[in-house]
């Protein structure tokens, strides 16, 4: 998102505060909050109503651990004169607190994660915290937090926070003081704090949180970039310590009255702003708030940018964090490395785009054309692996405020040259805000097309099957009155998504025989109605495929119960199948969703898509296909976030879903060990994580993941934050694994213009006939016999071919069973146990005979031997010719 959007929460908070102060200027409000050691807890209440207040009409309510209902209500007593303060404290607090207390409480009181509210006559006047939300430990970070700290209301704040449900960031209105600071309790406003003169590196410190957070400071520097609500300030000389940043952000809330290049002095309060609030688990950004800015010179000494790259400062390439922030180590931890550059000018040398530019103006790059990057794939993407989260990724942010009118198109592999900007942080990523345009050199990366189908084999025995997440596809331009928000309105038809998908399926995927689709929405899309049918969605897509030169597919799905499948509200996304009736047939009775049969530990598919199973017949072979769309990664924390190691959101739910599908497959294989099973779809998980291991089988694998047949750097179907990663998979039962080839067809994820945010995955299973071994018992004459049989099961067929016959020859094919073939009659072989014979005739006199041999002749698990004997006048004295002999063994044996 653009820079203004990244800071929208705090801008709105400041604006909302200003409006509130106009409407409710004056009143009762908290002015000091103490949550110290032991029972050192106190609240200071200030009366600014213009008259005395009968406190018997007032209460202090505590909302524990994110509850929406008060767990403790304390009635106040006495009268509070205008301009005076009232202190309520815990009765076991230190004497310094009790000396100024007007009322005490006993027993358990609030902690740092509990919201505390001031209520008068049932009306909320003020709150510390957010009612109904549990922040974990506390609200705020660094020195401005509700746990083990004192908070003192800034004197500019003239009204309480009467909205207990809004996000709470104490840095906006409160000064943070160290634990067990009681010096200001009982008086308000408190004496003004004298600003302490500090250089910017001293304010930043060597760490992720300023060592002087909450302090009023004075500093100087050069303005390096100006945004709509603040500016970046950098010490032009710095302290030459690579562990401390020389820059920071000055938050002005509105357009600042400075320009880039100004030398300024700033007096302000050091804060740690957390984009997205406490629930986001984002890192905080050191800033100066409530600034008093003085321009010292119109043009200051503009600091040279730090070069990020091989010839400058090189980012770690494998580890983001390996110590849970216990050790600040920029040389080895990427998250610490970027913290040392926070707020500073940098130059990314030879920036290579490893992602397309997204809708928020973000382009993820690596320096020096990827020269030092690890796991750079053949298409210039950066592949995520189990051991490497690619900390060398550098997100470039385009901001209309900083580079007005600069709007380049960028796809993966494009070169951006040298990119100059300032380092910031937002939405879980460090980023470089470009401060000047750069020149894009397009690499011309092209969408892939699946490899051509190999030359036909006998029986046309090649099956192609694909999975494709079609990204909330629906044929309806939604009505604003029927959706949750304007963001839920789209026009997939008018925007060309159906046409692009149709072309990709018919062209890039070469019209697979079976296609599993995920995120198919109902006919009215995100509209919140009773509609669940998706027939129009399928019909519109099939028509687009036909228009692109593809086949007229049939479709099948099982519509979900309204609102049960998660995803976009109203959309009723589901898994469905397209298939070519001329190539495969569907057993209609087999179509069924797979549900969690054991609800004692909860429903694995609650609020998620049900897998869809169906039996397809292909050239006499049954294949059970199970389409899936596992639970999303909702709840994941950012790779460059406050929680290290990051949380893999909803992984337990995906493990449970994988277990249900695995158990279903296990039942199929227990009933028929030779069953052909294909499990595919958007599994929302990487191949090396637990859900995929459970799905394959632990400790005994019953499914093989075809993703793992690709080189590690080629395993990706989705790009997120510049990491190419594998979310979509095709798994097959083990007998199919050695017959299958696999391809991830890159048509979307790497490009700025997409039909979906996922690439489709494609498997081809080639039921290739295998020629059986010649036993080497060649008889007299030149007759050769070859048998090619179905490699899958005894119920298949074999093709018998004889060559070198006398023109018009007639003879008999001998078929026998034996466990010990042996030579007889002068080196020829005659089956010891003859079970049948078949007369043959070279009717067209070309010396060749061929015909199918049913594999079910081999009903017993021993060798099936065939040999041909014919009349051959060229072989005196008997005139009989024996062909070579061939032994048939089928894979199922």
PDB file of N, CA, C and O in Angstrom, residues 464-470 505 509 512-520 538 553 556 574-579 611-612 616 625-629 678-682 728-730 760-761:
ATOM      1  N   UNK A 464      -4.473 -36.117 -18.743  1.00  0.00           N
ATOM      2  CA  UNK A 464      -3.969 -34.864 -18.179  1.00  0.00           C
ATOM      3  C   UNK A 464      -4.977 -34.339 -17.170  1.00  0.00           C
ATOM      4  O   UNK A 464      -6.191 -34.355 -17.402  1.00  0.00           O
ATOM      5  N   UNK A 465      -4.457 -33.887 -16.034  1.00  0.00           N
ATOM      6  CA  UNK A 465      -5.312 -33.402 -14.954  1.00  0.00           C
ATOM      7  C   UNK A 465      -4.643 -32.200 -14.315  1.00  0.00           C
ATOM      8  O   UNK A 465      -3.425 -32.190 -14.114  1.00  0.00           O
ATOM      9  N   UNK A 466      -5.423 -31.162 -14.009  1.00  0.00           N
ATOM     10  CA  UNK A 466      -4.861 -29.907 -13.504  1.00  0.00           C
ATOM     11  C   UNK A 466      -5.694 -29.385 -12.351  1.00  0.00           C
ATOM     12  O   UNK A 466      -6.859 -29.769 -12.163  1.00  0.00           O
ATOM     13  N   UNK A 467      -5.089 -28.490 -11.580  1.00  0.00           N
ATOM     14  CA  UNK A 467      -5.784 -27.773 -10.508  1.00  0.00           C
ATOM     15  C   UNK A 467      -5.521 -26.285 -10.703  1.00  0.00           C
ATOM     16  O   UNK A 467      -4.403 -25.878 -11.029  1.00  0.00           O
ATOM     17  N   UNK A 468      -6.546 -25.473 -10.459  1.00  0.00           N
ATOM     18  CA  UNK A 468      -6.446 -24.044 -10.767  1.00  0.00           C
ATOM     19  C   UNK A 468      -7.340 -23.280  -9.789  1.00  0.00           C
ATOM     20  O   UNK A 468      -8.563 -23.474  -9.773  1.00  0.00           O
ATOM     21  N   UNK A 469      -6.741 -22.424  -8.987  1.00  0.00           N
ATOM     22  CA  UNK A 469      -7.508 -21.502  -8.150  1.00  0.00           C
ATOM     23  C   UNK A 469      -7.873 -20.288  -9.001  1.00  0.00           C
ATOM     24  O   UNK A 469      -6.997 -19.532  -9.430  1.00  0.00           O
ATOM     25  N   UNK A 470      -9.166 -20.094  -9.243  1.00  0.00           N
ATOM     26  CA  UNK A 470      -9.615 -19.058 -10.175  1.00  0.00           C
ATOM     27  C   UNK A 470     -10.044 -17.779  -9.468  1.00  0.00           C
ATOM     28  O   UNK A 470     -10.707 -16.927 -10.045  1.00  0.00           O
ATOM     29  N   UNK A 505      -6.624 -21.842 -19.934  1.00  0.00           N
ATOM     30  CA  UNK A 505      -6.999 -23.258 -19.850  1.00  0.00           C
ATOM     31  C   UNK A 505      -6.869 -23.930 -21.213  1.00  0.00           C
ATOM     32  O   UNK A 505      -6.322 -25.029 -21.336  1.00  0.00           O
ATOM     33  N   UNK A 509      -2.632 -24.490 -20.656  1.00  0.00           N
ATOM     34  CA  UNK A 509      -2.793 -25.821 -20.068  1.00  0.00           C
ATOM     35  C   UNK A 509      -3.094 -26.895 -21.102  1.00  0.00           C
ATOM     36  O   UNK A 509      -3.183 -28.082 -20.753  1.00  0.00           O
ATOM     37  N   UNK A 512      -6.780 -29.641 -20.326  1.00  0.00           N
ATOM     38  CA  UNK A 512      -6.636 -30.914 -19.599  1.00  0.00           C
ATOM     39  C   UNK A 512      -7.927 -31.719 -19.616  1.00  0.00           C
ATOM     40  O   UNK A 512      -9.031 -31.159 -19.726  1.00  0.00           O
ATOM     41  N   UNK A 513      -7.804 -33.040 -19.506  1.00  0.00           N
ATOM     42  CA  UNK A 513      -8.970 -33.914 -19.512  1.00  0.00           C
ATOM     43  C   UNK A 513      -9.860 -33.649 -18.296  1.00  0.00           C
ATOM     44  O   UNK A 513     -11.082 -33.657 -18.393  1.00  0.00           O
ATOM     45  N   UNK A 514      -9.226 -33.434 -17.137  1.00  0.00           N
ATOM     46  CA  UNK A 514      -9.946 -33.147 -15.895  1.00  0.00           C
ATOM     47  C   UNK A 514      -9.309 -31.907 -15.284  1.00  0.00           C
ATOM     48  O   UNK A 514      -8.076 -31.794 -15.217  1.00  0.00           O
ATOM     49  N   UNK A 515     -10.135 -30.969 -14.844  1.00  0.00           N
ATOM     50  CA  UNK A 515      -9.643 -29.737 -14.255  1.00  0.00           C
ATOM     51  C   UNK A 515     -10.371 -29.497 -12.939  1.00  0.00           C
ATOM     52  O   UNK A 515     -11.598 -29.380 -12.914  1.00  0.00           O
ATOM     53  N   UNK A 516      -9.608 -29.468 -11.847  1.00  0.00           N
ATOM     54  CA  UNK A 516     -10.157 -29.144 -10.526  1.00  0.00           C
ATOM     55  C   UNK A 516     -10.047 -27.642 -10.319  1.00  0.00           C
ATOM     56  O   UNK A 516      -8.958 -27.072 -10.415  1.00  0.00           O
ATOM     57  N   UNK A 517     -11.162 -27.005 -10.043  1.00  0.00           N
ATOM     58  CA  UNK A 517     -11.202 -25.555  -9.839  1.00  0.00           C
ATOM     59  C   UNK A 517     -11.446 -25.251  -8.365  1.00  0.00           C
ATOM     60  O   UNK A 517     -12.259 -25.912  -7.717  1.00  0.00           O
ATOM     61  N   UNK A 518     -10.760 -24.214  -7.865  1.00  0.00           N
ATOM     62  CA  UNK A 518     -11.018 -23.721  -6.518  1.00  0.00           C
ATOM     63  C   UNK A 518     -11.439 -22.254  -6.605  1.00  0.00           C
ATOM     64  O   UNK A 518     -11.090 -21.550  -7.544  1.00  0.00           O
ATOM     65  N   UNK A 519     -12.167 -21.825  -5.600  1.00  0.00           N
ATOM     66  CA  UNK A 519     -12.694 -20.458  -5.504  1.00  0.00           C
ATOM     67  C   UNK A 519     -13.674 -20.140  -6.633  1.00  0.00           C
ATOM     68  O   UNK A 519     -13.678 -19.035  -7.177  1.00  0.00           O
ATOM     69  N   UNK A 520     -14.514 -21.100  -6.948  1.00  0.00           N
ATOM     70  CA  UNK A 520     -15.652 -20.848  -7.834  1.00  0.00           C
ATOM     71  C   UNK A 520     -16.773 -20.274  -6.967  1.00  0.00           C
ATOM     72  O   UNK A 520     -17.203 -20.905  -5.998  1.00  0.00           O
ATOM     73  N   UNK A 538     -19.942 -21.500 -14.078  1.00  0.00           N
ATOM     74  CA  UNK A 538     -19.317 -22.546 -14.898  1.00  0.00           C
ATOM     75  C   UNK A 538     -19.614 -22.330 -16.384  1.00  0.00           C
ATOM     76  O   UNK A 538     -18.722 -22.441 -17.223  1.00  0.00           O
ATOM     77  N   UNK A 553     -16.441 -28.274 -22.144  1.00  0.00           N
ATOM     78  CA  UNK A 553     -16.348 -29.067 -20.922  1.00  0.00           C
ATOM     79  C   UNK A 553     -17.718 -29.291 -20.292  1.00  0.00           C
ATOM     80  O   UNK A 553     -18.646 -28.484 -20.459  1.00  0.00           O
ATOM     81  N   UNK A 556     -19.148 -30.412 -12.748  1.00  0.00           N
ATOM     82  CA  UNK A 556     -19.864 -30.960 -11.610  1.00  0.00           C
ATOM     83  C   UNK A 556     -19.333 -30.308 -10.336  1.00  0.00           C
ATOM     84  O   UNK A 556     -18.131 -30.046 -10.199  1.00  0.00           O
ATOM     85  N   UNK A 574     -16.421 -22.793  -3.656  1.00  0.00           N
ATOM     86  CA  UNK A 574     -16.405 -24.246  -3.588  1.00  0.00           C
ATOM     87  C   UNK A 574     -15.369 -24.820  -4.545  1.00  0.00           C
ATOM     88  O   UNK A 574     -14.825 -24.110  -5.403  1.00  0.00           O
ATOM     89  N   UNK A 575     -15.124 -26.131  -4.382  1.00  0.00           N
ATOM     90  CA  UNK A 575     -14.298 -26.904  -5.311  1.00  0.00           C
ATOM     91  C   UNK A 575     -15.223 -27.531  -6.340  1.00  0.00           C
ATOM     92  O   UNK A 575     -16.309 -28.010  -6.005  1.00  0.00           O
ATOM     93  N   UNK A 576     -14.823 -27.513  -7.592  1.00  0.00           N
ATOM     94  CA  UNK A 576     -15.623 -28.135  -8.651  1.00  0.00           C
ATOM     95  C   UNK A 576     -14.737 -28.743  -9.716  1.00  0.00           C
ATOM     96  O   UNK A 576     -13.525 -28.499  -9.765  1.00  0.00           O
ATOM     97  N   UNK A 577     -15.338 -29.560 -10.591  1.00  0.00           N
ATOM     98  CA  UNK A 577     -14.601 -30.229 -11.660  1.00  0.00           C
ATOM     99  C   UNK A 577     -15.124 -29.794 -13.022  1.00  0.00           C
ATOM    100  O   UNK A 577     -16.340 -29.684 -13.226  1.00  0.00           O
ATOM    101  N   UNK A 578     -14.213 -29.547 -13.945  1.00  0.00           N
ATOM    102  CA  UNK A 578     -14.506 -29.539 -15.377  1.00  0.00           C
ATOM    103  C   UNK A 578     -13.899 -30.809 -15.958  1.00  0.00           C
ATOM    104  O   UNK A 578     -12.817 -31.228 -15.541  1.00  0.00           O
ATOM    105  N   UNK A 579     -14.574 -31.420 -16.950  1.00  0.00           N
ATOM    106  CA  UNK A 579     -14.000 -32.603 -17.590  1.00  0.00           C
ATOM    107  C   UNK A 579     -14.508 -32.714 -19.016  1.00  0.00           C
ATOM    108  O   UNK A 579     -15.569 -32.190 -19.367  1.00  0.00           O
ATOM    109  N   UNK A 611     -13.657 -30.972   0.699  1.00  0.00           N
ATOM    110  CA  UNK A 611     -13.074 -31.652  -0.457  1.00  0.00           C
ATOM    111  C   UNK A 611     -14.174 -32.326  -1.278  1.00  0.00           C
ATOM    112  O   UNK A 611     -15.216 -32.715  -0.746  1.00  0.00           O
ATOM    113  N   UNK A 612     -13.932 -32.480  -2.569  1.00  0.00           N
ATOM    114  CA  UNK A 612     -14.909 -33.095  -3.472  1.00  0.00           C
ATOM    115  C   UNK A 612     -14.259 -34.282  -4.157  1.00  0.00           C
ATOM    116  O   UNK A 612     -13.206 -34.150  -4.788  1.00  0.00           O
ATOM    117  N   UNK A 616     -13.634 -41.127 -12.023  1.00  0.00           N
ATOM    118  CA  UNK A 616     -13.632 -40.938 -13.473  1.00  0.00           C
ATOM    119  C   UNK A 616     -13.114 -42.217 -14.130  1.00  0.00           C
ATOM    120  O   UNK A 616     -12.230 -42.888 -13.587  1.00  0.00           O
ATOM    121  N   UNK A 625     -10.585 -39.034  -8.031  1.00  0.00           N
ATOM    122  CA  UNK A 625      -9.998 -37.694  -7.970  1.00  0.00           C
ATOM    123  C   UNK A 625     -10.632 -36.947  -6.799  1.00  0.00           C
ATOM    124  O   UNK A 625     -11.852 -36.911  -6.659  1.00  0.00           O
ATOM    125  N   UNK A 626      -9.787 -36.358  -5.951  1.00  0.00           N
ATOM    126  CA  UNK A 626     -10.252 -35.614  -4.775  1.00  0.00           C
ATOM    127  C   UNK A 626      -9.717 -34.190  -4.877  1.00  0.00           C
ATOM    128  O   UNK A 626      -8.512 -33.950  -4.765  1.00  0.00           O
ATOM    129  N   UNK A 627     -10.625 -33.244  -5.117  1.00  0.00           N
ATOM    130  CA  UNK A 627     -10.260 -31.832  -5.198  1.00  0.00           C
ATOM    131  C   UNK A 627     -10.348 -31.176  -3.832  1.00  0.00           C
ATOM    132  O   UNK A 627     -11.243 -31.463  -3.041  1.00  0.00           O
ATOM    133  N   UNK A 628      -9.415 -30.242  -3.555  1.00  0.00           N
ATOM    134  CA  UNK A 628      -9.314 -29.650  -2.225  1.00  0.00           C
ATOM    135  C   UNK A 628      -9.017 -28.158  -2.284  1.00  0.00           C
ATOM    136  O   UNK A 628      -8.372 -27.667  -3.223  1.00  0.00           O
ATOM    137  N   UNK A 629      -9.472 -27.466  -1.252  1.00  0.00           N
ATOM    138  CA  UNK A 629      -9.053 -26.087  -1.000  1.00  0.00           C
ATOM    139  C   UNK A 629      -8.976 -25.927   0.508  1.00  0.00           C
ATOM    140  O   UNK A 629      -9.946 -25.578   1.163  1.00  0.00           O
ATOM    141  N   UNK A 678      -5.927 -39.617  -7.074  1.00  0.00           N
ATOM    142  CA  UNK A 678      -5.270 -38.332  -7.316  1.00  0.00           C
ATOM    143  C   UNK A 678      -5.889 -37.302  -6.374  1.00  0.00           C
ATOM    144  O   UNK A 678      -7.096 -37.098  -6.377  1.00  0.00           O
ATOM    145  N   UNK A 679      -5.059 -36.673  -5.545  1.00  0.00           N
ATOM    146  CA  UNK A 679      -5.489 -35.640  -4.599  1.00  0.00           C
ATOM    147  C   UNK A 679      -4.835 -34.336  -5.029  1.00  0.00           C
ATOM    148  O   UNK A 679      -3.602 -34.274  -5.152  1.00  0.00           O
ATOM    149  N   UNK A 680      -5.621 -33.299  -5.254  1.00  0.00           N
ATOM    150  CA  UNK A 680      -5.044 -32.084  -5.818  1.00  0.00           C
ATOM    151  C   UNK A 680      -5.809 -30.850  -5.368  1.00  0.00           C
ATOM    152  O   UNK A 680      -6.913 -30.939  -4.838  1.00  0.00           O
ATOM    153  N   UNK A 681      -5.204 -29.685  -5.601  1.00  0.00           N
ATOM    154  CA  UNK A 681      -5.880 -28.435  -5.314  1.00  0.00           C
ATOM    155  C   UNK A 681      -4.973 -27.433  -4.626  1.00  0.00           C
ATOM    156  O   UNK A 681      -3.754 -27.611  -4.522  1.00  0.00           O
ATOM    157  N   UNK A 682      -5.614 -26.361  -4.154  1.00  0.00           N
ATOM    158  CA  UNK A 682      -4.935 -25.314  -3.401  1.00  0.00           C
ATOM    159  C   UNK A 682      -4.936 -25.741  -1.943  1.00  0.00           C
ATOM    160  O   UNK A 682      -5.935 -25.612  -1.241  1.00  0.00           O
ATOM    161  N   UNK A 728      -0.113 -24.868  -4.264  1.00  0.00           N
ATOM    162  CA  UNK A 728      -0.962 -25.757  -5.053  1.00  0.00           C
ATOM    163  C   UNK A 728      -0.191 -27.035  -5.361  1.00  0.00           C
ATOM    164  O   UNK A 728       0.987 -26.981  -5.742  1.00  0.00           O
ATOM    165  N   UNK A 729      -0.867 -28.171  -5.220  1.00  0.00           N
ATOM    166  CA  UNK A 729      -0.160 -29.448  -5.335  1.00  0.00           C
ATOM    167  C   UNK A 729      -1.039 -30.501  -6.008  1.00  0.00           C
ATOM    168  O   UNK A 729      -2.266 -30.406  -5.991  1.00  0.00           O
ATOM    169  N   UNK A 730      -0.363 -31.516  -6.540  1.00  0.00           N
ATOM    170  CA  UNK A 730      -1.025 -32.727  -7.016  1.00  0.00           C
ATOM    171  C   UNK A 730      -0.297 -33.914  -6.387  1.00  0.00           C
ATOM    172  O   UNK A 730       0.925 -34.051  -6.529  1.00  0.00           O
ATOM    173  N   UNK A 760      -1.677 -22.374 -12.351  1.00  0.00           N
ATOM    174  CA  UNK A 760      -2.229 -23.733 -12.340  1.00  0.00           C
ATOM    175  C   UNK A 760      -1.121 -24.775 -12.282  1.00  0.00           C
ATOM    176  O   UNK A 760       0.016 -24.522 -12.697  1.00  0.00           O
ATOM    177  N   UNK A 761      -1.464 -25.954 -11.756  1.00  0.00           N
ATOM    178  CA  UNK A 761      -0.530 -27.078 -11.726  1.00  0.00           C
ATOM    179  C   UNK A 761      -1.117 -28.192 -12.585  1.00  0.00           C
ATOM    180  O   UNK A 761      -2.328 -28.405 -12.609  1.00  0.00           O
TER     181      UNK A 761
END
